[in-house]
Amino acid sequence: MERHAENNCPTAHKAPVAPYYAVIFSSTLSDNAEGYGAMADRMVALAKEQEGFIDVESAARTSGGFGITVSYWRDLESIRKWKNVSEHAAAQRMGRDAFYKNYRLRVARVERDYAFERDE
Amino acid sequence: MERHAENNCPTAHKAPVAPYYAVIFSSTLSDNAEGYGAMADRMVALAKEQEGFIDVESAARTSGGFGITVSYWRDLESIRKWKNVSEHAAAQRMGRDAFYKNYRLRVARVERDYAFERDE
């Protein structure tokens, strides 16, 4: 059964009514990524403390080092503030200086949101 | 070096000028997912043939079966048509009937797009 997120969905605590915003971060690690895991974990914990944070989803890195993290935010202002949190800004520099071979960052406005949950 | 995708970026062949659209599909497999991998591979191949398709990124599933696939499209009309391609519609039904424990599908308008590529 497909449900609209705004219609009494069981995961509604994570489902604000659209529109809200997504930051889609897809990246490939460099060969010089020692310490990356601890930094990534810390950034997730720090993001969760920010005003306007909604949720974050990460999918595991393959052996090739490719991964996707999508974070969700109330509005563009929350994303702008999170980008400029000093510890996060330092992590971004470390990412560019050492951890990442490449990345792609997209800011997107979520317009529709559906959740499916199996009825057991 | 951070580059705007529209500024002569080396990955520009995959970087249309925003706005374009993203379909963020995050899902957890059920215990009944035999045949899922072949179906997923076929859907990626089929998506690439569609009018308005731009790109697709998938991150590997963890042992818990969670994964994220993001596909990128020229406009909402391309996404609507892709949703209704009959072989894709059949795959969606199989997903709900068997493969997925849960999923979340978000349609989002990409407003900003940055690419970083390490200078070696």
Short mmCIF file of C-alpha atoms in Angstrom, two decimals:
data_model
loop_
_atom_site.label_atom_id
_atom_site.label_comp_id
_atom_site.label_asym_id
_atom_site.label_seq_id
_atom_site.Cartn_x
_atom_site.Cartn_y
_atom_site.Cartn_z
CA MET A 1 0.00 0.00 0.00
CA GLU A 2 1.42 3.34 -1.03
CA ARG A 3 0.67 6.21 1.31
CA HIS A 4 1.11 9.92 1.07
CA ALA A 5 3.44 10.96 3.87
CA GLU A 6 0.99 13.50 5.15
CA ASN A 7 -1.80 10.93 5.53
CA ASN A 8 -1.32 9.32 8.90
CA CYS A 9 1.71 7.38 7.76
CA PRO A 10 3.50 5.24 10.38
CA THR A 11 6.78 7.00 9.62
CA ALA A 12 5.14 10.42 9.86
CA HIS A 13 7.54 11.55 12.58
CA LYS A 14 10.14 11.68 9.83
CA ALA A 15 7.74 12.98 7.21
CA PRO A 16 7.15 16.71 7.26
CA VAL A 17 4.73 17.93 4.64
CA ALA A 18 6.56 18.90 1.46
CA PRO A 19 8.08 21.23 0.50
CA TYR A 20 11.26 20.81 2.46
CA TYR A 21 14.85 20.49 1.26
CA ALA A 22 17.32 17.70 0.53
CA VAL A 23 21.10 17.90 0.30
CA ILE A 24 22.20 15.03 -1.91
CA PHE A 25 25.90 14.37 -1.31
CA SER A 26 27.48 11.66 -3.46
CA SER A 27 31.20 11.12 -3.14
CA THR A 28 34.14 8.84 -3.83
CA LEU A 29 36.88 8.53 -1.24
CA SER A 30 40.52 9.09 -2.10
CA ASP A 31 43.27 6.66 -1.12
CA ASN A 32 44.07 9.05 1.72
CA ALA A 33 40.91 8.64 3.78
CA GLU A 34 42.25 7.59 7.17
CA GLY A 35 40.09 9.19 9.82
CA TYR A 36 37.20 9.69 7.42
CA GLY A 37 34.79 7.36 9.25
CA ALA A 38 35.14 9.14 12.59
CA MET A 39 34.75 12.52 10.90
CA ALA A 40 31.65 11.39 9.01
CA ASP A 41 30.06 10.00 12.18
CA ARG A 42 30.79 13.24 14.02
CA MET A 43 29.24 15.33 11.23
CA VAL A 44 26.03 13.27 11.33
CA ALA A 45 25.81 13.75 15.10
CA LEU A 46 26.46 17.48 14.74
CA ALA A 47 23.92 17.89 11.91
CA LYS A 48 21.23 16.33 14.09
CA GLU A 49 21.73 19.10 16.63
CA GLN A 50 21.09 21.89 14.12
CA GLU A 51 17.96 24.00 13.89
CA GLY A 52 15.89 22.91 10.90
CA PHE A 53 17.41 19.42 10.63
CA ILE A 54 14.84 16.77 9.70
CA ASP A 55 16.60 13.51 8.89
CA VAL A 56 19.68 11.96 7.31
CA GLU A 57 20.09 8.76 5.27
CA SER A 58 23.39 7.19 4.29
CA ALA A 59 24.07 4.22 2.11
CA ALA A 60 27.21 2.18 2.57
CA ARG A 61 30.33 2.72 0.55
CA THR A 62 31.19 0.12 -2.02
CA SER A 63 34.69 -1.29 -2.32
CA GLY A 64 35.26 1.51 -4.86
CA GLY A 65 34.60 4.06 -2.13
CA PHE A 66 31.40 5.51 -3.61
CA GLY A 67 28.63 6.51 -1.20
CA ILE A 68 25.50 8.65 -1.00
CA THR A 69 24.30 10.65 1.99
CA VAL A 70 21.09 12.63 1.81
CA SER A 71 20.19 15.04 4.58
CA TYR A 72 16.80 16.73 4.86
CA TRP A 73 16.19 20.25 6.11
CA ARG A 74 13.27 22.55 6.80
CA ASP A 75 14.45 25.35 4.54
CA LEU A 76 17.41 26.83 2.65
CA GLU A 77 18.33 29.03 5.60
CA SER A 78 18.93 25.93 7.78
CA ILE A 79 21.20 24.49 5.08
CA ARG A 80 23.12 27.74 4.78
CA LYS A 81 23.67 27.89 8.54
CA TRP A 82 24.76 24.25 8.69
CA LYS A 83 27.27 24.82 5.90
CA ASN A 84 28.85 27.61 7.97
CA VAL A 85 29.02 25.86 11.37
CA SER A 86 32.73 26.15 12.06
CA GLU A 87 33.40 22.50 12.86
CA HIS A 88 31.51 21.53 9.72
CA ALA A 89 33.43 24.05 7.63
CA ALA A 90 36.69 22.52 8.92
CA ALA A 91 35.43 19.05 7.97
CA GLN A 92 34.59 20.31 4.48
CA ARG A 93 38.17 21.56 4.10
CA MET A 94 39.56 18.22 5.29
CA GLY A 95 37.29 16.53 2.79
CA ARG A 96 38.65 18.58 -0.10
CA ASP A 97 42.25 18.42 1.14
CA ALA A 98 42.40 14.70 1.85
CA PHE A 99 39.35 12.46 2.05
CA TYR A 100 37.52 12.85 -1.24
CA LYS A 101 38.62 11.94 -4.72
CA ASN A 102 35.50 13.70 -5.95
CA TYR A 103 32.05 14.65 -4.81
CA ARG A 104 28.84 16.13 -6.06
CA LEU A 105 26.55 18.17 -3.86
CA ARG A 106 23.03 19.02 -4.93
CA VAL A 107 20.50 21.11 -3.05
CA ALA A 108 16.96 20.15 -3.98
CA ARG A 109 13.45 21.14 -2.98
CA VAL A 110 11.39 18.06 -2.09
CA GLU A 111 8.00 18.48 -3.70
CA ARG A 112 6.46 15.03 -3.27
CA ASP A 113 7.11 12.36 -0.67
CA TYR A 114 5.67 8.84 -0.54
CA ALA A 115 6.27 6.12 2.01
CA PHE A 116 5.60 2.41 1.66
CA GLU A 117 5.63 0.08 4.63
CA ARG A 118 4.85 -3.61 4.29
CA ASP A 119 1.75 -4.76 6.13
CA GLU A 120 2.81 -7.95 7.85
CA MET B 1 38.70 23.44 -5.89
CA GLU B 2 34.94 23.74 -5.87
CA ARG B 3 33.34 24.41 -9.19
CA HIS B 4 29.84 25.31 -10.23
CA ALA B 5 28.60 22.60 -12.51
CA GLU B 6 27.73 25.07 -15.21
CA ASN B 7 31.26 26.47 -15.34
CA ASN B 8 33.20 24.22 -17.65
CA CYS B 9 33.35 21.42 -15.10
CA PRO B 10 35.11 18.19 -16.16
CA THR B 11 31.96 16.22 -15.31
CA ALA B 12 29.79 18.65 -17.23
CA HIS B 13 28.43 15.91 -19.49
CA LYS B 14 26.49 14.77 -16.43
CA ALA B 15 25.78 18.25 -15.15
CA PRO B 16 22.86 19.98 -16.78
CA VAL B 17 22.22 23.46 -15.53
CA ALA B 18 19.80 23.42 -12.62
CA PRO B 19 16.88 23.27 -12.27
CA TYR B 20 16.34 19.62 -13.05
CA TYR B 21 14.73 16.89 -10.99
CA ALA B 22 15.87 14.11 -8.66
CA VAL B 23 13.98 11.01 -7.59
CA ILE B 24 15.44 9.94 -4.24
CA PHE B 25 14.54 6.33 -3.60
CA SER B 26 15.65 4.90 -0.26
CA SER B 27 14.57 1.37 0.62
CA THR B 28 15.07 -1.64 2.82
CA LEU B 29 14.78 -5.11 1.32
CA SER B 30 12.48 -7.73 2.79
CA ASP B 31 13.63 -11.27 3.53
CA ASN B 32 11.91 -12.25 0.28
CA ALA B 33 14.16 -10.45 -2.19
CA GLU B 34 15.33 -13.27 -4.45
CA GLY B 35 15.57 -11.89 -7.98
CA TYR B 36 15.81 -8.31 -6.76
CA GLY B 37 19.32 -7.68 -8.08
CA ALA B 38 18.47 -8.69 -11.64
CA MET B 39 15.29 -6.60 -11.55
CA ALA B 40 17.15 -3.57 -10.22
CA ASP B 41 19.84 -3.87 -12.90
CA ARG B 42 17.17 -4.14 -15.59
CA MET B 43 15.37 -1.05 -14.30
CA VAL B 44 18.58 1.00 -14.40
CA ALA B 45 19.20 -0.09 -17.99
CA LEU B 46 15.60 0.71 -18.93
CA ALA B 47 15.65 4.11 -17.20
CA LYS B 48 18.72 5.08 -19.22
CA GLU B 49 16.73 4.59 -22.42
CA GLN B 50 13.99 7.03 -21.41
CA GLU B 51 13.48 10.52 -22.79
CA GLY B 52 14.59 13.08 -20.23
CA PHE B 53 16.86 10.74 -18.27
CA ILE B 54 20.06 12.43 -17.08
CA ASP B 55 21.89 10.15 -14.66
CA VAL B 56 21.49 7.59 -11.90
CA GLU B 57 23.56 6.97 -8.77
CA SER B 58 23.23 3.98 -6.46
CA ALA B 59 24.96 3.25 -3.20
CA ALA B 60 25.45 -0.31 -2.07
CA ARG B 61 23.12 -2.04 0.34
CA THR B 62 24.34 -2.66 3.84
CA SER B 63 23.93 -6.04 5.50
CA GLY B 64 20.65 -4.62 6.83
CA GLY B 65 19.41 -4.26 3.26
CA PHE B 66 19.22 -0.45 3.21
CA GLY B 67 20.16 1.35 0.01
CA ILE B 68 19.73 4.67 -1.79
CA THR B 69 19.26 5.21 -5.51
CA VAL B 70 18.93 8.71 -6.91
CA SER B 71 17.92 9.21 -10.52
CA TYR B 72 18.03 12.58 -12.27
CA TRP B 73 15.56 13.78 -14.87
CA ARG B 74 15.02 16.78 -17.10
CA ASP B 75 11.51 17.56 -15.86
CA LEU B 76 8.47 16.21 -14.00
CA GLU B 77 6.90 15.01 -17.24
CA SER B 78 9.87 12.65 -17.84
CA ILE B 79 9.44 11.24 -14.34
CA ARG B 80 5.71 10.77 -14.82
CA LYS B 81 6.27 8.91 -18.09
CA TRP B 82 8.98 6.72 -16.57
CA LYS B 83 6.70 5.80 -13.67
CA ASN B 84 4.12 4.57 -16.18
CA VAL B 85 6.39 2.55 -18.50
CA SER B 86 4.68 -0.84 -18.30
CA GLU B 87 7.75 -2.92 -17.46
CA HIS B 88 8.65 -0.40 -14.76
CA ALA B 89 5.10 -0.43 -13.38
CA ALA B 90 5.31 -4.22 -13.13
CA ALA B 91 8.62 -3.93 -11.28
CA GLN B 92 7.06 -1.44 -8.86
CA ARG B 93 4.30 -3.97 -8.12
CA MET B 94 6.87 -6.73 -7.54
CA GLY B 95 8.70 -4.37 -5.21
CA ARG B 96 5.62 -3.76 -3.11
CA ASP B 97 4.46 -7.39 -3.26
CA ALA B 98 7.79 -9.01 -2.41
CA PHE B 99 11.12 -7.19 -2.50
CA TYR B 100 10.76 -4.22 -0.18
CA LYS B 101 10.18 -4.14 3.53
CA ASN B 102 9.75 -0.40 3.19
CA TYR B 103 10.72 2.44 0.94
CA ARG B 104 10.54 6.17 0.68
CA LEU B 105 10.34 7.99 -2.62
CA ARG B 106 10.88 11.71 -2.88
CA VAL B 107 10.65 13.87 -5.98
CA ALA B 108 12.79 16.97 -5.66
CA ARG B 109 13.73 19.93 -7.82
CA VAL B 110 17.51 20.35 -7.94
CA GLU B 111 18.24 24.04 -7.51
CA ARG B 112 22.00 24.07 -6.97
CA ASP B 113 24.67 21.64 -8.08
CA TYR B 114 28.39 21.70 -7.20
CA ALA B 115 31.10 19.30 -8.27
CA PHE B 116 34.51 18.80 -6.71
CA GLU B 117 37.25 16.86 -8.45
CA ARG B 118 40.66 16.43 -6.90
CA ASP B 119 43.50 17.98 -8.85
CA GLU B 120 46.23 15.34 -8.87
#
